[in-house]
XYZ file of C-alpha atoms in Angstrom:
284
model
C -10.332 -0.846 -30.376
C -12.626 1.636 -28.100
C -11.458 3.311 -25.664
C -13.697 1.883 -23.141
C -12.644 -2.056 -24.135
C -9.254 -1.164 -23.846
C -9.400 0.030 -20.385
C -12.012 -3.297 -19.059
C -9.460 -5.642 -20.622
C -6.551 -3.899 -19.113
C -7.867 -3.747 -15.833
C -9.108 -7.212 -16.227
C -5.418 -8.675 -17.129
C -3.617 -6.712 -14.359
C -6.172 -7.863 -11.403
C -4.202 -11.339 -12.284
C -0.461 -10.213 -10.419
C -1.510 -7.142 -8.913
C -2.973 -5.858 -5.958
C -6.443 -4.730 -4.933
C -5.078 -1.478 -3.791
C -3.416 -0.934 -7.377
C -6.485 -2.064 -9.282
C -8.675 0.134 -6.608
C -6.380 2.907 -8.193
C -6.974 2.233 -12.004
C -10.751 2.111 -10.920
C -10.891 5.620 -9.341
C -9.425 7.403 -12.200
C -10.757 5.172 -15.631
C -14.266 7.098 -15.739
C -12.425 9.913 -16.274
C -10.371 9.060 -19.016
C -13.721 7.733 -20.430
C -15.493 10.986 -19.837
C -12.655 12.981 -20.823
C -12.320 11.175 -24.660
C -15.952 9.808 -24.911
C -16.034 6.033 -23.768
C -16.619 4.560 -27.696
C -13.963 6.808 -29.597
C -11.733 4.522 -31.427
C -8.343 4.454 -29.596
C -6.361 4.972 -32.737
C -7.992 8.128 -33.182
C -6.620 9.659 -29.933
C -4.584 12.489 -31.330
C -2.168 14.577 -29.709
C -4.637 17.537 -30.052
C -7.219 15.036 -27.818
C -4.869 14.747 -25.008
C -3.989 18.324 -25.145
C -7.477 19.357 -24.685
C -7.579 16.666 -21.906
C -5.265 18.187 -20.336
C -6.116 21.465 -20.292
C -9.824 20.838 -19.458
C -8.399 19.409 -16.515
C -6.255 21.731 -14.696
C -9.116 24.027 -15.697
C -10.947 21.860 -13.110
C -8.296 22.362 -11.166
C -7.059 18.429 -11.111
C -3.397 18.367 -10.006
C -0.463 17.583 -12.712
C 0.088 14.838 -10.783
C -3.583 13.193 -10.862
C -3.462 14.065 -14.511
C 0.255 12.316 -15.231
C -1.487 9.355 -13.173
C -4.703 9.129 -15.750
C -2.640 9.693 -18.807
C -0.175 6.994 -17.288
C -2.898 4.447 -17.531
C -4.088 4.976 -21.021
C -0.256 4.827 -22.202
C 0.573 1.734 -20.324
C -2.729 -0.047 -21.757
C -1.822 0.736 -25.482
C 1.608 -0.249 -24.670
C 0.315 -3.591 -23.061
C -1.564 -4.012 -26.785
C 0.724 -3.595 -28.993
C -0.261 0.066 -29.877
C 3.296 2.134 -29.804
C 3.108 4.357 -32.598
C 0.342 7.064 -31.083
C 0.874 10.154 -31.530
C 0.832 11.136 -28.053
C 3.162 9.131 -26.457
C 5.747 11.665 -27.366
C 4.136 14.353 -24.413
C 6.501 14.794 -21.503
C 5.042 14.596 -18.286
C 3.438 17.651 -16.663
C 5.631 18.752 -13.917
C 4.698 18.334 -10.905
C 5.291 19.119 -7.006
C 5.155 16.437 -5.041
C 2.256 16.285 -2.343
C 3.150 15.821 1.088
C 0.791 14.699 3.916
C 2.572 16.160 6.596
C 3.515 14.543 10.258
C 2.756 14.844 13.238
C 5.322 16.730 15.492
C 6.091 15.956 19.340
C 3.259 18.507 20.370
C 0.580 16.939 17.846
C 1.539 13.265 18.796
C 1.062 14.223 22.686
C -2.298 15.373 21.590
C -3.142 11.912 19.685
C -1.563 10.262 23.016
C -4.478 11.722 25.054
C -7.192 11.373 22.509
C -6.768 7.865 21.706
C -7.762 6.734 24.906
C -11.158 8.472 24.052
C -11.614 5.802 20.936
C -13.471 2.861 20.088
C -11.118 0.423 20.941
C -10.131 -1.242 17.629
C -9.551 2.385 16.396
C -7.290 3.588 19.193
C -5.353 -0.248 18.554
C -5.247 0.738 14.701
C -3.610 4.558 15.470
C -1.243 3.117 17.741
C 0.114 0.275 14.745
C -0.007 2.734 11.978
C 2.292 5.224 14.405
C 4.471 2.204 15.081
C 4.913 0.157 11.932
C 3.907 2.419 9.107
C 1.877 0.042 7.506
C -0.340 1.427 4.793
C -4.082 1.314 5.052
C -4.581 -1.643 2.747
C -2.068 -3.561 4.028
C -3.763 -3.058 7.996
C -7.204 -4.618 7.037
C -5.383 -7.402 5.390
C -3.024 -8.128 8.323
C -3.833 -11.902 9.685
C -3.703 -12.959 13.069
C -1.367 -15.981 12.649
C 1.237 -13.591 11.396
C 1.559 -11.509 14.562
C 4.312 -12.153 16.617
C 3.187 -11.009 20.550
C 6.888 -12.634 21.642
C 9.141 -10.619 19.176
C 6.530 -7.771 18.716
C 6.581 -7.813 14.965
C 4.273 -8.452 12.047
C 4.614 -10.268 8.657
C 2.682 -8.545 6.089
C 1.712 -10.582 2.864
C -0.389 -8.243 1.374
C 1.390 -5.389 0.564
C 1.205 -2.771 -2.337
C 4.325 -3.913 -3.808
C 3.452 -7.395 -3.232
C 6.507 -7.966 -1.650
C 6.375 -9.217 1.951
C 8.349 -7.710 4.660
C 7.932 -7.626 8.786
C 7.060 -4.944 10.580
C 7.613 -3.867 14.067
C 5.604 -2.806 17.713
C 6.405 -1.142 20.956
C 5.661 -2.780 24.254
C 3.046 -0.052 24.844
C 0.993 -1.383 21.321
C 1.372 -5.026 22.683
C -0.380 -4.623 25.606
C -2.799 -3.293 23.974
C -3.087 -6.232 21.120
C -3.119 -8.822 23.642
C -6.128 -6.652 25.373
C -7.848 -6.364 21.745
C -7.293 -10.434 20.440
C -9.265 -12.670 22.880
C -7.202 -16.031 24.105
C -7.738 -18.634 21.888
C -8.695 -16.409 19.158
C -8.810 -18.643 15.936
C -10.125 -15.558 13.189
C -8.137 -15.228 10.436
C -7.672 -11.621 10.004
C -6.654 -9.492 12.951
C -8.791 -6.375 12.536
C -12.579 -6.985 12.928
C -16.048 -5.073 12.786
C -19.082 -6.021 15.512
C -19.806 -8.735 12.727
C -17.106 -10.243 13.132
C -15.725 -8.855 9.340
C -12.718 -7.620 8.126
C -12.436 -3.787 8.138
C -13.324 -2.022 4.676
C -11.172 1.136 3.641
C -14.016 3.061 3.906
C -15.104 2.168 7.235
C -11.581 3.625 8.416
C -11.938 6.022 6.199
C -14.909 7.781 7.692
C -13.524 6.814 11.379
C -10.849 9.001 10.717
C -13.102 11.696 9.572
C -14.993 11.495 12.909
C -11.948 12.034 14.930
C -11.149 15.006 13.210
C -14.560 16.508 13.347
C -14.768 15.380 17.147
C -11.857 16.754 18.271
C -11.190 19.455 16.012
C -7.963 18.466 14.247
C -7.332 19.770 10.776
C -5.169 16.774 9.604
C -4.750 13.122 10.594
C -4.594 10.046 8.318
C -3.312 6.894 8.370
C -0.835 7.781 5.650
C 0.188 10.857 7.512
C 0.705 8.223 10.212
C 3.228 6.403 8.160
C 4.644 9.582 7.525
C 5.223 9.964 10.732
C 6.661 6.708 11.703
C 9.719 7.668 8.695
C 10.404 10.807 10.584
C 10.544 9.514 14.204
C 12.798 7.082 12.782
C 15.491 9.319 10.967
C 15.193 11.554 14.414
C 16.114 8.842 16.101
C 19.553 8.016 13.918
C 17.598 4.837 11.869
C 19.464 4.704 8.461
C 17.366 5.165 5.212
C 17.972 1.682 4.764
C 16.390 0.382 7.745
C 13.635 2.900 7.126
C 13.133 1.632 3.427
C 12.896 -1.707 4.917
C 10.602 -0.660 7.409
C 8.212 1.319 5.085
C 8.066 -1.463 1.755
C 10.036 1.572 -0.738
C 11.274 0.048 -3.439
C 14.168 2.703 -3.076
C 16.007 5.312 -0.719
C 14.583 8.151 -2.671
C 11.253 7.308 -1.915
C 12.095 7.137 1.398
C 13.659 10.411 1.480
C 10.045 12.280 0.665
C 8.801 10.463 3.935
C 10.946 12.134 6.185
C 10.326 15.749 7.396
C 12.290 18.285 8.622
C 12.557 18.927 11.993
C 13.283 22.755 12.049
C 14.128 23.299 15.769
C 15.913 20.048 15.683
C 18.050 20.804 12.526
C 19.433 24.303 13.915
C 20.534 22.735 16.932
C 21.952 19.966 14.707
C 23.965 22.772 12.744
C 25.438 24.114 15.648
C 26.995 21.413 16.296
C 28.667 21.179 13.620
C 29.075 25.215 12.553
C 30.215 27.139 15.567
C 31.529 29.947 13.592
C 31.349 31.939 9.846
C 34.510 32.086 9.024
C 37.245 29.534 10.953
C 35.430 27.277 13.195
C 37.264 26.211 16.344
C 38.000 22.836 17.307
């Protein structure tokens, strides 16, 4: 079977049970495994010699380990999906990797969002506000519908989720106001996040909104997933447990949750000295 046929009907059969975001992912990185091994090369001719060349064209590139694991990943779980286990290459380990962290936003940073998101188009300054307080991800914000907002118990039911597993979020009293400013009474639109149009959001549109805050007010780093970063960490500051947090943020597992959460320098030596008063014998 080509390489190239492999990958269509792969993609093809896991757009059945899987989400957009996840198929938006096997997208992005496909015309590179394509470029990489020559779109008609017969799969059962990928040697182990092909994917080491792969590789280290890539990181030659400088592509992460990590993007690299990811694109390998993909053409091992398609041969595996049919039927062909007996590759030669299925026996390289993973490149190691470091995992990449977006950051947070400490107290200082989020003061300074406080006072620019007043500055916003509206929508936008609504959006920050809900990605700082429920640490939804970006696909699962544009697909958020109206009817599953809760104004009386400030929470939201997401059904659209990465892990297509649904799970409720949560909102401060400060984000309600502003939802019940942003959804006109009577509002009967299905999704809660609209354009001028009257249209859902697109990532991209967010995207390049986020961009434009940055360049407009100078700021090196702010995302929506450094957002939900940030949500994990104000949490654990505030004595949530990991499970809560896991809940909270759709992991699949504590460890996961663990890489959300940031240390807190300042916070963590006064922490310590709570607990370590002296080198040798503490006294009680």
């Amino acid at each position: 079977m080509k390489l190239k046929v492999l990958l269509k009907k792969y993609v093809a059969e896991k757009s059945l049970y899987n989400s957009s975001g996840t198929i938006s992912f096997y997208e992005s990185h496909i015309p590179f495994l394509l470029k990489g091994f020559s779109s008609d090369i017969e799969v059962e001719s990928i040697s182990k010699d092909a994917v080491i060349s792969f590789i280290k064209t890539a990181q030659a590139r400088g592509i992460s380990n990590n993007t690299i694991n990811h694109r390998l990943g993909i053409l091992k779980a398609a041969c595996r999906f049919y039927g062909l286990k007996d590759l030669e290459f299925y026996s390289l380990k993973k490149l190691p990797v470091v995992f990449r962290t977006y950051g947070f936003l400490d107290k200082s940073k989020q003061l300074t969002i406080s006072t620019i998101v007043n500055e916003l188009y509206f929508p936008y300054r609504v959006m920050i506000c809900l990605f700082l307080d429920t640490g939804v991800r970006l696909s699962e914000l544009i697909n958020i519908e109206l009817a599953n907002v809760d104004f009386e118990n400030r929470n939201i039911y997401l059904t659209k989720t990465k892990t297509n597993c649904s799970r409720y979020v949560y909102f401060t009293k400060e984000t309600l106001d502003l939802l019940i400013r942003y959804v006109p009474k009577n509002c009967h639109r299905k999704f809660l996040f609209v354009n001028r149009l009257k249209k859902p959001f697109k990532v991209n549109a967010i995207e390049t909104a986020f961009y434009r805050i940055r360049q407009k007010f100078g700021i090196k780093k702010l995302s929506p997933h450094m957002l939900r970063h940030t949500l994990a960490t104000n949490l654990y500051n505030n004595n949530a447990d990991l499970i809560f947090i896991e809940s909270v943020m759709g992991h699949s597992n504590t460890e996961t949750t663990k890489r959300y959460i940031h240390t807190d320098v300042e916070g963590n030596s006064k922490r310590y000295d709570l607990f370590k008063k002296s080198t040798f014998l503490d006294k009680k």
